PDB file of C-alpha atoms in Angstrom:
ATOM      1  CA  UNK A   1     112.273 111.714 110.956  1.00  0.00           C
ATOM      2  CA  UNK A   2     111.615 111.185 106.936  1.00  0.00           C
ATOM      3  CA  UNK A   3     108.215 109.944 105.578  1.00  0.00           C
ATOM      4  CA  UNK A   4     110.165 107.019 104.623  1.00  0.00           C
ATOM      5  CA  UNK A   5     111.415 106.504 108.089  1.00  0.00           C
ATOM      6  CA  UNK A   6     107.513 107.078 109.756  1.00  0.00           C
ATOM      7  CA  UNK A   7     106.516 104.145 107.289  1.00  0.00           C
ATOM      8  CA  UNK A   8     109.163 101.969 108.476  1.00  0.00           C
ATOM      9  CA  UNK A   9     108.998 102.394 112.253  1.00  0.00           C
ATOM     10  CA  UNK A  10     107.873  98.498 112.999  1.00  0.00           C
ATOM     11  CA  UNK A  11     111.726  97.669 112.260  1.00  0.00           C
ATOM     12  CA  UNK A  12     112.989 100.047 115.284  1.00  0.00           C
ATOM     13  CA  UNK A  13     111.534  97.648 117.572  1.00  0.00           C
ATOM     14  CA  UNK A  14     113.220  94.438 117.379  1.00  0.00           C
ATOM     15  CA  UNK A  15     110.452  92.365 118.917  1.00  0.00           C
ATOM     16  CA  UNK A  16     108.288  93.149 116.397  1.00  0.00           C
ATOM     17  CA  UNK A  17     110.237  92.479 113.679  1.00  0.00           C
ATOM     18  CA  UNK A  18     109.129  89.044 113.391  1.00  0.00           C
ATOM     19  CA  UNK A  19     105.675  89.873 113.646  1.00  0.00           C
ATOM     20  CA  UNK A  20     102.826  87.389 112.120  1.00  0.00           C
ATOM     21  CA  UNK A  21     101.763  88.521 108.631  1.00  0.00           C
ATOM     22  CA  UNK A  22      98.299  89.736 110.017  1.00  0.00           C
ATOM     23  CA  UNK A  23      99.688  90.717 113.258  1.00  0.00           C
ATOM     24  CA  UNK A  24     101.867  93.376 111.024  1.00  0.00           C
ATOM     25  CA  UNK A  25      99.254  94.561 108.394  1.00  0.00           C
ATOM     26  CA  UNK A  26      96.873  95.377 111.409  1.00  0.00           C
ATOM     27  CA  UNK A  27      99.342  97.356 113.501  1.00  0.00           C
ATOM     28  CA  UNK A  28     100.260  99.393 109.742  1.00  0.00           C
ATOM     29  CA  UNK A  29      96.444  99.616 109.160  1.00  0.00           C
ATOM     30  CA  UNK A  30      95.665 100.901 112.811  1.00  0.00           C
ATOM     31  CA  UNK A  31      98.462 102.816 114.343  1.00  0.00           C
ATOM     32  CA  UNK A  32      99.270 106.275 114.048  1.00  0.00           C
ATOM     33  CA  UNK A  33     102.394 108.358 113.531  1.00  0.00           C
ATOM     34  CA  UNK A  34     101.923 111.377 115.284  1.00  0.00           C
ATOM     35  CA  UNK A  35     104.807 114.078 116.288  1.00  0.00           C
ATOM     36  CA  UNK A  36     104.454 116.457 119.558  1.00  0.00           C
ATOM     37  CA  UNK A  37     106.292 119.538 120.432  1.00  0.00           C
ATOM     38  CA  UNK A  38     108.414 119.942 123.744  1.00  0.00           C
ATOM     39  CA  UNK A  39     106.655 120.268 127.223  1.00  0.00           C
ATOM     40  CA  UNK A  40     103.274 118.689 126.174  1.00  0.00           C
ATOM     41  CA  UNK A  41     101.735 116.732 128.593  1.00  0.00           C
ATOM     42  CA  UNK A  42     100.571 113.104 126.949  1.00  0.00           C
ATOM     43  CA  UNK A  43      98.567 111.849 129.779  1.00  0.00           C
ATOM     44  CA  UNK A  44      97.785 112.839 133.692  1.00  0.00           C
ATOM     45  CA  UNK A  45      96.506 111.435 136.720  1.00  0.00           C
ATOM     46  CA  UNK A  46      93.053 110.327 136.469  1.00  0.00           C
ATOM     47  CA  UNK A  47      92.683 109.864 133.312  1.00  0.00           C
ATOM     48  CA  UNK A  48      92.077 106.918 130.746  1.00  0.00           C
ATOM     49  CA  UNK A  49      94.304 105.633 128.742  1.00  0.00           C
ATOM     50  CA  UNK A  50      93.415 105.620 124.946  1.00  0.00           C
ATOM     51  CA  UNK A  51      96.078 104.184 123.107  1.00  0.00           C
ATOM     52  CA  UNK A  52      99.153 101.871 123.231  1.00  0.00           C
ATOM     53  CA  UNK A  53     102.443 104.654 123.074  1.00  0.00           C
ATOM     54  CA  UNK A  54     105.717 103.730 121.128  1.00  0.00           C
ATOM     55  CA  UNK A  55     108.339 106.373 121.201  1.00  0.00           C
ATOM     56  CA  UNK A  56     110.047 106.486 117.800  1.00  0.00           C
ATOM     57  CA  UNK A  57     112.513 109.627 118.715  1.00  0.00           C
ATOM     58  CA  UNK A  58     112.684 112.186 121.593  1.00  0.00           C
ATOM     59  CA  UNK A  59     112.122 111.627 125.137  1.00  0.00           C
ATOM     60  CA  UNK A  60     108.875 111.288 127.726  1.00  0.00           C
ATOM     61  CA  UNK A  61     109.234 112.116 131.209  1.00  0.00           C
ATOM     62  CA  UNK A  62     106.755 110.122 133.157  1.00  0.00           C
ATOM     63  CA  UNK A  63     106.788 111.482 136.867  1.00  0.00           C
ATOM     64  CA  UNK A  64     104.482 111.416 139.893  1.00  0.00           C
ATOM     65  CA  UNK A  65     103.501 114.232 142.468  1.00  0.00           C
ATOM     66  CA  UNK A  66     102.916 113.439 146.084  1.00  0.00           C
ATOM     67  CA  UNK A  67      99.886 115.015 148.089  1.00  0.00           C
ATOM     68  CA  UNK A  68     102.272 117.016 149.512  1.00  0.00           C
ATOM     69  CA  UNK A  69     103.501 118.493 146.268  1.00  0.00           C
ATOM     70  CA  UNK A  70     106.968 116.721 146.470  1.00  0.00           C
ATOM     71  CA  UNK A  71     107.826 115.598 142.599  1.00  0.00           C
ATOM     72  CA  UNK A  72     109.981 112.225 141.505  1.00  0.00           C
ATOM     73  CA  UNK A  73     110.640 111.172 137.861  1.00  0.00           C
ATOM     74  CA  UNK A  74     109.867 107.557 137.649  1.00  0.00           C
ATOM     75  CA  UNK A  75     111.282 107.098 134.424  1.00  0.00           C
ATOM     76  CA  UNK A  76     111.997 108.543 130.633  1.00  0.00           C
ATOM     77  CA  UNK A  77     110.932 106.919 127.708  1.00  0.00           C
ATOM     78  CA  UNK A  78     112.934 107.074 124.243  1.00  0.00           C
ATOM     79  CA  UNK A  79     113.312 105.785 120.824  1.00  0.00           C
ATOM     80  CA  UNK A  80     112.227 102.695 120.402  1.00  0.00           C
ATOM     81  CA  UNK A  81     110.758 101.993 123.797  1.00  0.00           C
ATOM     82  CA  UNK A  82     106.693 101.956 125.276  1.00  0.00           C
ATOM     83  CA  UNK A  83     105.392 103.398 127.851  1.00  0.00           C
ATOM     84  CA  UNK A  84     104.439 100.868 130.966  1.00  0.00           C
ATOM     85  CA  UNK A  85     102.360 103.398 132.945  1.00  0.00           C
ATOM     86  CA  UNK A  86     100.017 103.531 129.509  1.00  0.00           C
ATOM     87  CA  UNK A  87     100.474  99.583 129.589  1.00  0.00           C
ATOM     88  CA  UNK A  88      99.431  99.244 132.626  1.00  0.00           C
ATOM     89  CA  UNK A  89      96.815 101.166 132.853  1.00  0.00           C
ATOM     90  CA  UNK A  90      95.462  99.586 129.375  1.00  0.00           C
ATOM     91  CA  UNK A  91      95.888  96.424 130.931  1.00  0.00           C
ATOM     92  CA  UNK A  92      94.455  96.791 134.389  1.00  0.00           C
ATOM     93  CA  UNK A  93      91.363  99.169 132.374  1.00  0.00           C
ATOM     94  CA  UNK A  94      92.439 101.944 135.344  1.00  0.00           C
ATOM     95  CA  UNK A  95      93.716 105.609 135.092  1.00  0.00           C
ATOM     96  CA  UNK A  96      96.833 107.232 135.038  1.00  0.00           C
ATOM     97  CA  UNK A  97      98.244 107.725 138.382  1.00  0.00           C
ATOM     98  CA  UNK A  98     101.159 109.823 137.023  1.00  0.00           C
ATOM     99  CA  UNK A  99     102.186 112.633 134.654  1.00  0.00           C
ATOM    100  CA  UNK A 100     103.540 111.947 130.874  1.00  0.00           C
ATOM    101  CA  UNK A 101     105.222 115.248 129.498  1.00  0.00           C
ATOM    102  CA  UNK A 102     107.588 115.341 126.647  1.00  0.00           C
ATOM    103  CA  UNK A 103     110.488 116.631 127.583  1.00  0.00           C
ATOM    104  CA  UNK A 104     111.885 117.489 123.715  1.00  0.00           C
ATOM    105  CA  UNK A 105     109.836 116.899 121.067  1.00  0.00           C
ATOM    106  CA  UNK A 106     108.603 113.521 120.352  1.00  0.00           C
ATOM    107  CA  UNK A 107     107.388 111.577 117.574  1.00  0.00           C
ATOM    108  CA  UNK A 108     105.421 108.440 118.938  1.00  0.00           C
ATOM    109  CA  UNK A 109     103.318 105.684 117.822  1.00  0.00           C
ATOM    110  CA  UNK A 110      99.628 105.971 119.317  1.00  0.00           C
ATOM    111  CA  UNK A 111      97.746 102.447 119.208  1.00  0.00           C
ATOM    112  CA  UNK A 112      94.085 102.762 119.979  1.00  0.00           C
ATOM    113  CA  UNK A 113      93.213 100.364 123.017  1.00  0.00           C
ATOM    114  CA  UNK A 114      90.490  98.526 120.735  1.00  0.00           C
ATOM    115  CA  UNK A 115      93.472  97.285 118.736  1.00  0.00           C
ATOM    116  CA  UNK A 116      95.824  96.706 121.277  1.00  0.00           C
ATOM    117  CA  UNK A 117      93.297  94.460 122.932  1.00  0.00           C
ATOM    118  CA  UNK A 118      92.790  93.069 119.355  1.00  0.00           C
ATOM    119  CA  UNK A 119      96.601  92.355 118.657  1.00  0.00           C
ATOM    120  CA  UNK A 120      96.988  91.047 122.270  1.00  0.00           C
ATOM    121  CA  UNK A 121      94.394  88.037 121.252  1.00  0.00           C
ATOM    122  CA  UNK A 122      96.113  87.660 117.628  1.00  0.00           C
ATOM    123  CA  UNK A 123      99.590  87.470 118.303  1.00  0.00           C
ATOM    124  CA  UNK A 124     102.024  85.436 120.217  1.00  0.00           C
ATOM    125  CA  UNK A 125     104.734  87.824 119.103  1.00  0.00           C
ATOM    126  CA  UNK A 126     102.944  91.277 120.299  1.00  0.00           C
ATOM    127  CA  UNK A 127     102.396  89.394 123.411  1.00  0.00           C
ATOM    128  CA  UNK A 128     105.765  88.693 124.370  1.00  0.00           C
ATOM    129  CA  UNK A 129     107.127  92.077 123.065  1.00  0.00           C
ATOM    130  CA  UNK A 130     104.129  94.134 125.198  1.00  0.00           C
ATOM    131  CA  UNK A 131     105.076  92.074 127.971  1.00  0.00           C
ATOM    132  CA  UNK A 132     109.230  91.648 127.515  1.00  0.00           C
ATOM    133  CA  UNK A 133     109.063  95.945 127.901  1.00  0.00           C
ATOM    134  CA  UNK A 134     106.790  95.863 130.816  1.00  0.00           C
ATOM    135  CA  UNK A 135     108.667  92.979 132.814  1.00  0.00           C
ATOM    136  CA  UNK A 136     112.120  94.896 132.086  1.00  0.00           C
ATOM    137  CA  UNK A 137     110.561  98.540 133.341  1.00  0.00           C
ATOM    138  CA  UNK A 138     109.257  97.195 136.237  1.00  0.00           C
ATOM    139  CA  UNK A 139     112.979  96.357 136.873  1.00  0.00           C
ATOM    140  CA  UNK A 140     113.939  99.359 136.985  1.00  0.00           C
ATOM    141  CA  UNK A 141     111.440 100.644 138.926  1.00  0.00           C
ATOM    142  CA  UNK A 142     112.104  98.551 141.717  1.00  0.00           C
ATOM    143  CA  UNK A 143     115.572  99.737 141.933  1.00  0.00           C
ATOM    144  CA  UNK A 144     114.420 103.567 142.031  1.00  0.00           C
ATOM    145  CA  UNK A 145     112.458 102.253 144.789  1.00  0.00           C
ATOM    146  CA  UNK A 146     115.330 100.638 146.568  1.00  0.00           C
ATOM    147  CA  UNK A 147     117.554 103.721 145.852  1.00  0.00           C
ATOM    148  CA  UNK A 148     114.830 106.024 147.799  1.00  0.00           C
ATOM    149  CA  UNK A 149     114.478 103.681 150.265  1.00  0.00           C
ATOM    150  CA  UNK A 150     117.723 102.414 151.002  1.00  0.00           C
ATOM    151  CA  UNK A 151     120.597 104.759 149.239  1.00  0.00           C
ATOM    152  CA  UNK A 152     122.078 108.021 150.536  1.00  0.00           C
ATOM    153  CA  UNK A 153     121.345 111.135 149.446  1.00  0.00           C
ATOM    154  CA  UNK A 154     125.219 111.974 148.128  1.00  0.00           C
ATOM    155  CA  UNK A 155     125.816 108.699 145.947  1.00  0.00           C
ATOM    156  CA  UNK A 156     122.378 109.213 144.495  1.00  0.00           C
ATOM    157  CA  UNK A 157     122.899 112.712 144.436  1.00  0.00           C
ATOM    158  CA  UNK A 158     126.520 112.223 142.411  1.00  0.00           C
ATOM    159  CA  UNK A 159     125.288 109.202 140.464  1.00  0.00           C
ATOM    160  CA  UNK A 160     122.335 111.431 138.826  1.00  0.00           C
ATOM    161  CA  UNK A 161     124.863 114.238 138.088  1.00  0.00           C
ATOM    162  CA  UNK A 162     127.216 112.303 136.349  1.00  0.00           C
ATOM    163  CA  UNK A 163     123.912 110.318 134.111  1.00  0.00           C
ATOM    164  CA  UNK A 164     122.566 113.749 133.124  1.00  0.00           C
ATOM    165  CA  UNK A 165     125.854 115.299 132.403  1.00  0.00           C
ATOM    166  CA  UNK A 166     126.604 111.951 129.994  1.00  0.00           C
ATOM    167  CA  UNK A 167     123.202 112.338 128.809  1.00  0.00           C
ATOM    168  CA  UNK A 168     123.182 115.774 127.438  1.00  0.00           C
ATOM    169  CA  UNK A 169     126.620 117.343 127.646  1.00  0.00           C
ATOM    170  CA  UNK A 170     126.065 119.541 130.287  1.00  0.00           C
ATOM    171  CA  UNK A 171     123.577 119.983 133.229  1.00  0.00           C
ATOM    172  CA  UNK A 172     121.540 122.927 132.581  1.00  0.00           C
ATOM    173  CA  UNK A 173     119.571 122.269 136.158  1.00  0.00           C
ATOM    174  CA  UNK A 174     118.332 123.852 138.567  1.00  0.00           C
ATOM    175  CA  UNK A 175     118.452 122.468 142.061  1.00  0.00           C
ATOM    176  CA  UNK A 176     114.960 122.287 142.089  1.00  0.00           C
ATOM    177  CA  UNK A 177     115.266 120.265 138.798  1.00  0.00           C
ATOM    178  CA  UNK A 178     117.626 117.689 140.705  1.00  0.00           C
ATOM    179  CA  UNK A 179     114.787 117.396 143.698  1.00  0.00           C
ATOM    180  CA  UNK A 180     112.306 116.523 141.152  1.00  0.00           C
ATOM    181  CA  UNK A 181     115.003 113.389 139.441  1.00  0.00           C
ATOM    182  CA  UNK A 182     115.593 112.467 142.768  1.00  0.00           C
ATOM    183  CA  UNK A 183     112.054 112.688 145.040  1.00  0.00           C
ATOM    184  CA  UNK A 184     113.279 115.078 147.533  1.00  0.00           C
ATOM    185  CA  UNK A 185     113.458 118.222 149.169  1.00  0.00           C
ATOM    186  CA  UNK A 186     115.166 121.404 147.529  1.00  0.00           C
ATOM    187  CA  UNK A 187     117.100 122.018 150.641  1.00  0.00           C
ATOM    188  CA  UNK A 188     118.396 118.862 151.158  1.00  0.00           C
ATOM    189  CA  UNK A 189     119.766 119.351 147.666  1.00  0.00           C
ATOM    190  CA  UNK A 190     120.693 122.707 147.717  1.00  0.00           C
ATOM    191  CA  UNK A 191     122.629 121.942 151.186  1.00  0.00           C
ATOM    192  CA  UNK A 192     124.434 118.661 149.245  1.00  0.00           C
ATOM    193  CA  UNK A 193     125.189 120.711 146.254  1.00  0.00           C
ATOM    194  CA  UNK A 194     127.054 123.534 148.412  1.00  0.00           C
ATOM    195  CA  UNK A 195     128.821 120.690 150.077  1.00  0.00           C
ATOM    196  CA  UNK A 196     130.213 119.227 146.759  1.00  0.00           C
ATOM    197  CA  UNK A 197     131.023 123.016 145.763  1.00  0.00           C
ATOM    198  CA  UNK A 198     132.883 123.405 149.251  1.00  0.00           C
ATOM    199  CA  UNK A 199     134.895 119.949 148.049  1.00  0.00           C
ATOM    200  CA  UNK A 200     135.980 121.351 144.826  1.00  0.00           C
ATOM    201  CA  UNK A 201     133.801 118.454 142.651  1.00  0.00           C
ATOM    202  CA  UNK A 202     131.410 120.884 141.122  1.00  0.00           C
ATOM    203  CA  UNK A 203     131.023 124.988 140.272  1.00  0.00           C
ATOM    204  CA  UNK A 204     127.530 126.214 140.093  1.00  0.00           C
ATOM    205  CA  UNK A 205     126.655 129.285 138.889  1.00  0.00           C
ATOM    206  CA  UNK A 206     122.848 130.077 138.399  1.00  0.00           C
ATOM    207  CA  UNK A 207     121.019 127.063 136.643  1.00  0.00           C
ATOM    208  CA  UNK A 208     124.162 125.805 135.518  1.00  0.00           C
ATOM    209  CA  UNK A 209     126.054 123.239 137.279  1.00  0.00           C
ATOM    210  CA  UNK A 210     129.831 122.050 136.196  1.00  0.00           C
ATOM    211  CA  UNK A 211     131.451 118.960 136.835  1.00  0.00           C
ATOM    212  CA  UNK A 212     135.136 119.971 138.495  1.00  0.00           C
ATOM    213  CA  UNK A 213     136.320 116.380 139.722  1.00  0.00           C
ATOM    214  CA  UNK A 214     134.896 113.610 137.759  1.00  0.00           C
ATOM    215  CA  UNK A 215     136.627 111.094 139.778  1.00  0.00           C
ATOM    216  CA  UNK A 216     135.877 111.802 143.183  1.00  0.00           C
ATOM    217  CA  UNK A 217     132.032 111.896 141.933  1.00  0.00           C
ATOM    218  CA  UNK A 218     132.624 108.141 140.389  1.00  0.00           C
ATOM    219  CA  UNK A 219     134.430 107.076 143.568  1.00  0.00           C
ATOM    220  CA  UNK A 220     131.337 108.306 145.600  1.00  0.00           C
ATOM    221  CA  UNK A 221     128.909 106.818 143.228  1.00  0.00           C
ATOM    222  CA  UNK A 222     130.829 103.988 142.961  1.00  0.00           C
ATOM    223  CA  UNK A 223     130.733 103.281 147.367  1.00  0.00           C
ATOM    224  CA  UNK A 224     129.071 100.027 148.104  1.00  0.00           C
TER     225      UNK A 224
END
């Protein structure tokens, strides 16, 4: 991202665009641009949240790990999006109860909670945006809840390697790495990968998983 570009980052969020005249000089005045290499963790479980996050390019993964050391992703954050565990936890004044790591390297805006608070009071507009993101995360929460709770393990299983592969032109993933997107076991993967394999829909070889039969893998995803 250009200087030019860091200067201008209100305009990548549309609901800020029509920000209030003071609403906008005090975000300019307060926020800061700041840029963060790969695999550096942003926040972690238990502790405060500082300052309102805005991703302006790259991608957060914000996952959670049980007491039992079992790993889900809860959800990525990328350009031109906020972070609702930070919102959250700025509104509700508790700590993080999951992990923020960036995943490639990220250039974010970092609000400090004074001024969030501040721009909360001022503006209608910051209002609805803050809130707008938050209502439409929780969304999508909800459905990785009902997907845990209520899919099976294959159409998830098919569904996440068809995203990823979309995603990033490849899956470079361990089946570990799959456990961890999906909140379970390694085995359970490892035994559902082998099974795909045995089907002719996929070739693995080590870390590397290819997509062989793109349709039967949308036809499973695709089962009611």
């Amino acid at each position: 991202m250009t200087q030019a570009e860091a200067q201008d980052w209100i305009e990548r969020f549309p609901g800020l665009q029509e920000l209030e005249s003071s609403a906008r000089d005090l975000l300019r005045s307060r926020a800061k641009v700041v840029t963060l290499p790969a695999a550096t963790t942003i926040f972690a479980p238990g502790a405060p949240a500082e300052s309102f996050l805005l991703v302006l390019d790259g991608i957060v993964k914000v996952h959670q790990t049980s007491p039992g050391g079992r790993e889900i992703v809860l959800y990525r954050v990328s350009g031109g999006e906020s972070c609702i565990m930070t919102t959250a936890c700025l509104l509700s004044e508790e700590v993080y109860g999951a992990e923020g790591t960036t995943e490639t390297s990220v250039t974010a805006v970092a609000l400090p909670k004074a001024s969030f608070n501040e721009l909360l009071a001022l503006s209608p507009t910051f209002r609805r945006f803050v809130f707008s993101d938050y209502s439409h995360r929780i969304t999508d929460i909800l459905h990785l809840v009902e997907d845990v709770a209520f899919e099976r393990m294959d159409k998830r299983l098919a569904e996440k390697l068809l995203e990823r592969e979309a995603a990033n032109g490849g899956l470079e993933m361990t089946h570990q790495d799959l456990a961890v997107e999906l909140g379970s076991a390694r085995e359970v993967i490892s035994r559902q990968l082998k099974e795909f394999q045995r089907r002719g829909w996929i070739e693995m070889t080590r870390g590397h998983i290819a997509i062989a039969d793109r349709a039967a893998l949308e036809a499973l995803a695709e089962e009611a």
